[in-house]
Amino acid sequence: MSAVVVAEALTRRFDPHLSIGDRIAAAFGARVETRPVRAVTDVSFAIRKGETLGLVGESGCGKSTLGRMVAGILPPSGGVVSVEGQPVMRGRHKTTTRIQTVFQDPFASLNPRRRIGETISEGPVAHGLVARAGALTFAAEWLSRVGLDPAVAMRFPHQFSGGQRQRVAIARALAMQPDILVCDEPVASLDVSIQAQILNLFLELREALGLTCLFISHDLSVVRHVSHRVAIMYLGRIVEIGSASRVYGAPRHPYTQALLDSVPRLRIDDVAVTFRPIAGELPSPLAPPAGCAFHPRCPRATDLCRRERPELRHGADGTAVACHHAEEGTIP
Ligand code: SF4
């Protein structure tokens, strides 16, 4: 199956924000930290038509920055994202409506002063996908499609629960008739029972509309539930990528193994038996460790790891791992 979305060598740096005091101090020759933060470095992947690629990593690893570049919201510092060969951004501007985004916090992403019927139809009207005269009917159809009463089109966001607002956010994204959806932690702010409802809605609409998706989450079980393939991200780079069954069933990167070990598994008597939090903390992207960025936390680290950064090496089974010792089996 051919790739629809291709990300090539994506990199994103952020310049530090200097206060007036810092700038004055720098002008007088004082040492002020001016190094850019490398949030994402040299990330490449492809997503095939109809496929969902899950992107997992700890908070602060760069996955949302990567998602925003794929969605055409944030220009990369280097590299390119393309949809069937066409770049999704030209300069700072998005070139396509084929990619839409669903964010974590629907309350923050919905205009509190706009009725939700208008929120859903605004983009499609502006892009000529629906006539202004038919906007309310159009919005009502989408509300119904995401499981809400069409009569609520005249309400404001604060009149909805968190789960209902996320349904509105999904309707707004899909009303633009995208064939690619970037979901950035779409259920992280919801109660567990509501999460399941929203995930089921996502799966149902994905199948019905044939969507290609990038699904970002820190929650391994959520990603496993919805993804065909999974990419594991650590400190701005992908360290392992492969089919969901292979990455979850036989992880090869020590970070992936540590992430999976950190998920509580329940015995019949409901006692967690394999919960093992990952040692240490994610290093600052301002001062990434030399060699393999995971080495300060890795139980298998050797001198080679401390010296040389491992490249992402692709195997015959379509998976790729960035670890000098990936072939040496799992940690006992
Ligand atoms: Fe651990 Fe070395 Fe592999 Fe990095 S390269 S994950 S430090 S074994």
Short mmCIF file of C-alpha atoms and ligand atoms in Angstrom, two decimals:
data_model
loop_
_atom_site.label_atom_id
_atom_site.label_comp_id
_atom_site.label_asym_id
_atom_site.label_seq_id
_atom_site.Cartn_x
_atom_site.Cartn_y
_atom_site.Cartn_z
CA MET A 1 0.00 0.00 0.00
CA SER A 2 1.41 3.41 -0.91
CA ALA A 3 2.46 6.06 1.61
CA VAL A 4 0.11 9.04 1.88
CA VAL A 5 2.00 11.05 4.48
CA VAL A 6 5.78 11.21 4.32
CA ALA A 7 7.91 13.03 6.90
CA GLU A 8 11.54 13.44 5.88
CA ALA A 9 14.34 14.50 8.23
CA LEU A 10 12.01 16.68 10.31
CA THR A 11 13.77 18.92 12.78
CA ARG A 12 12.40 21.68 14.98
CA ARG A 13 14.44 24.04 17.12
CA PHE A 14 13.07 26.72 19.42
CA ASP A 15 15.14 29.78 20.21
CA PRO A 16 15.21 30.58 23.94
CA HIS A 17 12.97 33.41 25.03
CA LEU A 18 15.24 36.08 26.53
CA SER A 19 13.79 38.51 29.06
CA ILE A 20 14.71 42.19 28.85
CA GLY A 21 17.07 41.64 31.80
CA ASP A 22 18.79 38.74 29.96
CA ARG A 23 19.18 40.84 26.84
CA ILE A 24 20.69 43.75 28.77
CA ALA A 25 23.01 41.34 30.61
CA ALA A 26 24.06 39.75 27.29
CA ALA A 27 24.71 43.23 25.82
CA PHE A 28 27.12 43.87 28.72
CA GLY A 29 28.93 40.64 28.03
CA ALA A 30 27.36 38.42 30.73
CA ARG A 31 26.93 34.70 29.96
CA VAL A 32 23.28 34.13 29.07
CA GLU A 33 21.93 30.79 27.79
CA THR A 34 21.11 31.38 24.11
CA ARG A 35 21.34 27.83 22.77
CA PRO A 36 18.22 26.76 20.87
CA VAL A 37 16.20 23.83 22.20
CA ARG A 38 16.07 20.92 19.77
CA ALA A 39 12.55 19.59 20.29
CA VAL A 40 12.60 17.24 17.29
CA THR A 41 15.69 16.03 15.43
CA ASP A 42 15.92 14.27 12.09
CA VAL A 43 12.65 12.32 12.22
CA SER A 44 11.48 10.41 9.14
CA PHE A 45 8.50 8.10 8.67
CA ALA A 46 5.69 7.30 6.28
CA ILE A 47 2.02 6.55 6.93
CA ARG A 48 0.18 4.37 4.45
CA LYS A 49 -3.34 4.96 3.24
CA GLY A 50 -5.90 3.94 5.85
CA GLU A 51 -3.20 3.26 8.44
CA THR A 52 -2.99 4.67 11.96
CA LEU A 53 0.52 5.33 13.20
CA GLY A 54 0.64 5.68 16.99
CA LEU A 55 3.30 8.00 18.40
CA VAL A 56 4.27 7.33 22.03
CA GLY A 57 6.70 8.87 24.47
CA GLU A 58 6.96 10.60 27.82
CA SER A 59 5.73 14.14 28.29
CA GLY A 60 8.30 16.56 26.84
CA CYS A 61 9.77 14.10 24.30
CA GLY A 62 8.71 16.24 21.31
CA LYS A 63 5.72 14.22 20.09
CA SER A 64 3.26 17.14 20.06
CA THR A 65 5.80 19.33 18.26
CA LEU A 66 6.18 16.56 15.68
CA GLY A 67 2.38 16.26 15.38
CA ARG A 68 2.00 19.99 14.81
CA MET A 69 4.57 19.88 12.01
CA VAL A 70 2.77 16.94 10.37
CA ALA A 71 -0.54 18.81 10.69
CA GLY A 72 0.92 21.88 8.97
CA ILE A 73 0.45 24.08 12.05
CA LEU A 74 4.14 24.54 12.88
CA PRO A 75 6.83 25.06 10.25
CA PRO A 76 9.84 22.75 10.63
CA SER A 77 13.32 24.18 11.09
CA GLY A 78 14.50 21.50 8.66
CA GLY A 79 12.99 18.69 6.61
CA VAL A 80 9.57 18.44 5.02
CA VAL A 81 6.18 16.78 5.41
CA SER A 82 4.33 15.91 2.23
CA VAL A 83 0.98 14.42 1.33
CA GLU A 84 1.19 12.41 -1.88
CA GLY A 85 4.26 14.39 -2.88
CA GLN A 86 2.88 17.86 -2.06
CA PRO A 87 4.47 19.75 0.89
CA VAL A 88 1.88 20.52 3.58
CA MET A 89 3.44 23.94 4.25
CA ARG A 90 4.82 26.71 2.15
CA GLY A 91 6.76 29.03 4.43
CA ARG A 92 4.58 29.48 7.49
CA HIS A 93 1.34 28.66 5.68
CA LYS A 94 -0.52 25.38 5.41
CA THR A 95 -1.21 24.43 1.81
CA THR A 96 -3.90 21.79 2.26
CA THR A 97 -7.16 21.10 4.08
CA ARG A 98 -6.60 17.35 3.66
CA ILE A 99 -5.02 17.19 7.15
CA GLN A 100 -7.05 18.22 10.19
CA THR A 101 -6.26 18.01 13.90
CA VAL A 102 -8.04 17.01 17.10
CA PHE A 103 -6.33 18.38 20.22
CA GLN A 104 -6.22 17.24 23.83
CA ASP A 105 -8.21 20.06 25.36
CA PRO A 106 -11.41 20.70 23.42
CA PHE A 107 -12.38 23.58 25.72
CA ALA A 108 -9.22 25.48 24.80
CA SER A 109 -9.58 24.72 21.09
CA LEU A 110 -13.25 25.80 20.79
CA ASN A 111 -14.14 29.49 20.68
CA PRO A 112 -16.15 30.06 23.91
CA ARG A 113 -18.19 32.88 22.34
CA ARG A 114 -19.23 30.98 19.22
CA ARG A 115 -22.20 28.65 19.00
CA ILE A 116 -20.96 25.19 18.16
CA GLY A 117 -23.05 24.97 14.97
CA GLU A 118 -21.09 27.95 13.69
CA THR A 119 -17.80 26.48 14.95
CA ILE A 120 -18.40 23.30 12.93
CA SER A 121 -19.53 25.02 9.72
CA GLU A 122 -17.16 28.00 9.75
CA GLY A 123 -14.24 26.25 7.99
CA PRO A 124 -16.33 24.38 5.41
CA VAL A 125 -18.19 27.62 4.52
CA ALA A 126 -14.90 29.54 4.20
CA HIS A 127 -13.47 26.83 1.90
CA GLY A 128 -16.62 26.54 -0.22
CA LEU A 129 -17.42 23.00 0.94
CA VAL A 130 -20.92 24.07 1.93
CA ALA A 131 -23.10 27.10 1.10
CA ARG A 132 -23.68 29.60 3.91
CA ALA A 133 -27.44 29.05 3.56
CA GLY A 134 -27.00 25.36 4.37
CA ALA A 135 -24.47 25.80 7.18
CA LEU A 136 -26.82 25.04 10.09
CA THR A 137 -28.19 21.88 8.48
CA PHE A 138 -24.64 20.81 7.66
CA ALA A 139 -23.53 21.34 11.27
CA ALA A 140 -26.59 19.45 12.56
CA GLU A 141 -25.72 16.47 10.35
CA TRP A 142 -22.20 16.38 11.76
CA LEU A 143 -23.46 16.66 15.33
CA SER A 144 -25.67 13.68 14.70
CA ARG A 145 -22.75 11.78 13.13
CA VAL A 146 -20.65 12.19 16.29
CA GLY A 147 -23.52 11.09 18.54
CA LEU A 148 -24.89 14.46 19.66
CA ASP A 149 -28.42 15.82 19.36
CA PRO A 150 -28.53 18.13 16.30
CA ALA A 151 -30.66 20.52 18.36
CA VAL A 152 -27.59 21.52 20.42
CA ALA A 153 -26.09 23.43 17.47
CA MET A 154 -27.14 26.75 19.02
CA ARG A 155 -25.37 26.09 22.34
CA PHE A 156 -21.98 27.38 23.47
CA PRO A 157 -18.98 25.18 24.46
CA HIS A 158 -19.41 25.76 28.22
CA GLN A 159 -22.83 24.08 28.03
CA PHE A 160 -21.22 20.71 27.16
CA SER A 161 -19.34 18.09 29.17
CA GLY A 162 -15.70 17.30 28.35
CA GLY A 163 -16.64 14.22 26.30
CA GLN A 164 -19.32 16.13 24.39
CA ARG A 165 -16.86 18.92 23.63
CA GLN A 166 -14.41 16.37 22.24
CA ARG A 167 -17.21 15.06 20.00
CA VAL A 168 -17.73 18.63 18.78
CA ALA A 169 -13.99 18.97 18.13
CA ILE A 170 -14.03 15.74 16.10
CA ALA A 171 -17.05 16.96 14.14
CA ARG A 172 -15.32 20.27 13.42
CA ALA A 173 -12.20 18.50 12.14
CA LEU A 174 -14.08 15.97 9.99
CA ALA A 175 -16.49 18.56 8.57
CA MET A 176 -13.50 19.81 6.56
CA GLN A 177 -13.56 16.48 4.71
CA PRO A 178 -9.94 15.55 5.46
CA ASP A 179 -8.52 12.17 4.58
CA ILE A 180 -5.77 12.53 7.20
CA LEU A 181 -6.31 13.19 10.90
CA VAL A 182 -3.69 14.13 13.50
CA CYS A 183 -5.00 13.35 17.00
CA ASP A 184 -2.87 14.86 19.75
CA GLU A 185 -3.73 13.23 23.11
CA PRO A 186 -7.44 13.35 22.19
CA VAL A 187 -8.64 11.48 25.30
CA ALA A 188 -6.00 12.47 27.87
CA SER A 189 -8.23 15.01 29.63
CA LEU A 190 -11.28 12.70 29.85
CA ASP A 191 -12.50 10.20 32.46
CA VAL A 192 -11.66 6.57 31.62
CA SER A 193 -15.28 5.61 30.81
CA ILE A 194 -15.62 8.62 28.47
CA GLN A 195 -12.23 7.82 26.91
CA ALA A 196 -13.57 4.46 25.74
CA GLN A 197 -16.61 6.11 24.13
CA ILE A 198 -14.47 8.67 22.27
CA LEU A 199 -12.00 6.01 21.12
CA ASN A 200 -14.85 3.87 19.80
CA LEU A 201 -16.26 6.90 17.97
CA PHE A 202 -12.80 7.53 16.50
CA LEU A 203 -12.51 3.91 15.30
CA GLU A 204 -16.00 3.95 13.82
CA LEU A 205 -15.41 7.20 11.89
CA ARG A 206 -11.93 6.12 10.81
CA GLU A 207 -13.38 3.02 9.18
CA ALA A 208 -16.40 4.78 7.68
CA LEU A 209 -14.33 7.61 6.18
CA GLY A 210 -11.16 5.63 5.35
CA LEU A 211 -8.99 8.02 7.35
CA THR A 212 -5.21 7.90 7.59
CA CYS A 213 -4.13 8.93 11.11
CA LEU A 214 -1.26 10.00 13.29
CA PHE A 215 -2.39 9.25 16.85
CA ILE A 216 -0.26 10.82 19.59
CA SER A 217 -0.51 9.69 23.19
CA HIS A 218 1.57 9.05 26.29
CA ASP A 219 -0.82 6.18 27.08
CA LEU A 220 0.47 2.87 25.72
CA SER A 221 -2.83 1.04 26.10
CA VAL A 222 -4.74 3.73 24.21
CA VAL A 223 -2.20 3.66 21.38
CA ARG A 224 -2.26 -0.13 21.22
CA HIS A 225 -6.04 -0.07 20.93
CA VAL A 226 -6.11 2.17 17.84
CA SER A 227 -2.78 1.76 15.99
CA HIS A 228 -1.60 -0.45 13.15
CA ARG A 229 2.00 0.66 13.60
CA VAL A 230 3.70 2.40 16.52
CA ALA A 231 6.65 4.79 16.77
CA ILE A 232 8.40 5.30 20.12
CA MET A 233 9.96 8.72 20.65
CA TYR A 234 12.69 9.71 23.09
CA LEU A 235 14.17 13.18 23.48
CA GLY A 236 13.17 14.36 20.01
CA ARG A 237 14.02 11.24 18.03
CA ILE A 238 12.24 8.04 17.04
CA VAL A 239 14.02 5.14 18.74
CA GLU A 240 11.79 2.28 17.59
CA ILE A 241 9.08 1.87 14.95
CA GLY A 242 7.20 -1.16 13.74
CA SER A 243 3.87 -2.95 13.67
CA ALA A 244 1.87 -2.58 16.89
CA SER A 245 1.92 -6.33 17.46
CA ARG A 246 5.73 -6.50 17.10
CA VAL A 247 6.55 -3.40 19.17
CA TYR A 248 4.21 -4.45 21.99
CA GLY A 249 4.87 -8.18 21.71
CA ALA A 250 8.65 -8.16 21.26
CA PRO A 251 10.08 -4.67 21.98
CA ARG A 252 13.74 -4.35 21.07
CA HIS A 253 14.73 -0.91 22.32
CA PRO A 254 15.41 -0.76 26.10
CA TYR A 255 13.30 2.42 26.32
CA THR A 256 10.32 0.66 24.72
CA GLN A 257 10.83 -2.24 27.12
CA ALA A 258 10.98 0.18 30.07
CA LEU A 259 7.83 1.97 28.91
CA LEU A 260 5.94 -1.31 28.65
CA ASP A 261 7.24 -2.41 32.07
CA SER A 262 5.98 0.85 33.55
CA VAL A 263 2.37 -0.02 32.68
CA PRO A 264 0.70 -1.81 35.60
CA ARG A 265 -0.63 -5.25 34.65
CA LEU A 266 -3.27 -6.74 36.88
CA ARG A 267 -3.40 -10.18 38.41
CA ILE A 268 -6.74 -11.86 38.97
CA ASP A 269 -6.83 -10.40 42.46
CA ASP A 270 -6.26 -6.93 40.94
CA VAL A 271 -2.77 -6.46 42.32
CA ALA A 272 -0.20 -4.90 39.98
CA VAL A 273 2.66 -7.34 39.55
CA THR A 274 4.98 -5.98 36.89
CA PHE A 275 4.86 -2.23 37.51
CA ARG A 276 8.41 -0.90 37.27
CA PRO A 277 8.72 2.87 36.79
CA ILE A 278 11.42 4.03 34.39
CA ALA A 279 14.52 5.01 36.33
CA GLY A 280 15.61 8.66 36.19
CA GLU A 281 14.05 11.52 34.31
CA LEU A 282 13.91 12.66 30.72
CA PRO A 283 17.07 14.78 30.21
CA SER A 284 16.73 18.41 29.19
CA PRO A 285 16.74 18.89 25.41
CA LEU A 286 18.96 21.93 26.14
CA ALA A 287 21.74 19.58 27.22
CA PRO A 288 21.12 16.13 25.74
CA PRO A 289 23.52 13.40 26.92
CA ALA A 290 26.39 12.47 24.61
CA GLY A 291 26.12 9.23 22.66
CA CYS A 292 22.78 7.48 23.09
CA ALA A 293 20.40 9.95 24.78
CA PHE A 294 18.88 7.09 26.81
CA HIS A 295 22.20 5.89 28.28
CA PRO A 296 21.87 7.60 31.74
CA ARG A 297 18.68 5.55 32.30
CA CYS A 298 19.52 2.39 30.41
CA PRO A 299 20.37 -0.84 32.27
CA ARG A 300 22.31 -2.10 29.23
CA ALA A 301 24.46 1.00 28.61
CA THR A 302 28.09 0.36 27.65
CA ASP A 303 31.02 2.63 26.83
CA LEU A 304 30.02 2.50 23.17
CA CYS A 305 26.55 3.83 24.14
CA ARG A 306 28.10 6.71 26.09
CA ARG A 307 30.31 7.59 23.12
CA GLU A 308 28.28 7.10 19.94
CA ARG A 309 24.69 7.84 19.12
CA PRO A 310 23.05 4.76 17.53
CA GLU A 311 21.41 5.30 14.15
CA LEU A 312 17.88 4.08 13.49
CA ARG A 313 18.59 0.78 11.71
CA HIS A 314 15.90 -0.74 9.52
CA GLY A 315 15.30 -4.49 9.61
CA ALA A 316 13.86 -6.81 6.98
CA ASP A 317 10.51 -7.00 8.82
CA GLY A 318 9.84 -3.27 8.29
CA THR A 319 10.78 -2.33 11.85
CA ALA A 320 13.59 -0.02 12.88
CA VAL A 321 15.48 0.37 16.17
CA ALA A 322 18.12 2.86 17.33
CA CYS A 323 20.17 0.84 19.81
CA HIS A 324 23.71 -0.55 19.66
CA HIS A 325 22.60 -3.66 21.54
CA ALA A 326 19.11 -4.26 20.10
CA GLU A 327 20.11 -7.70 18.82
CA GLU A 328 21.09 -8.92 22.26
CA GLY A 329 17.60 -9.81 23.48
CA THR A 330 15.43 -8.51 26.24
CA ILE A 331 16.47 -7.50 29.73
CA PRO A 332 15.96 -10.33 32.21
FE1 SF4 B 1 20.77 1.44 26.02
FE2 SF4 B 1 23.04 1.53 24.65
FE3 SF4 B 1 20.81 0.81 23.42
FE4 SF4 B 1 21.15 3.33 24.20
S1 SF4 B 1 22.33 2.24 22.65
S2 SF4 B 1 19.33 2.12 24.44
S3 SF4 B 1 22.26 3.08 26.10
S4 SF4 B 1 21.86 -0.30 25.08
#
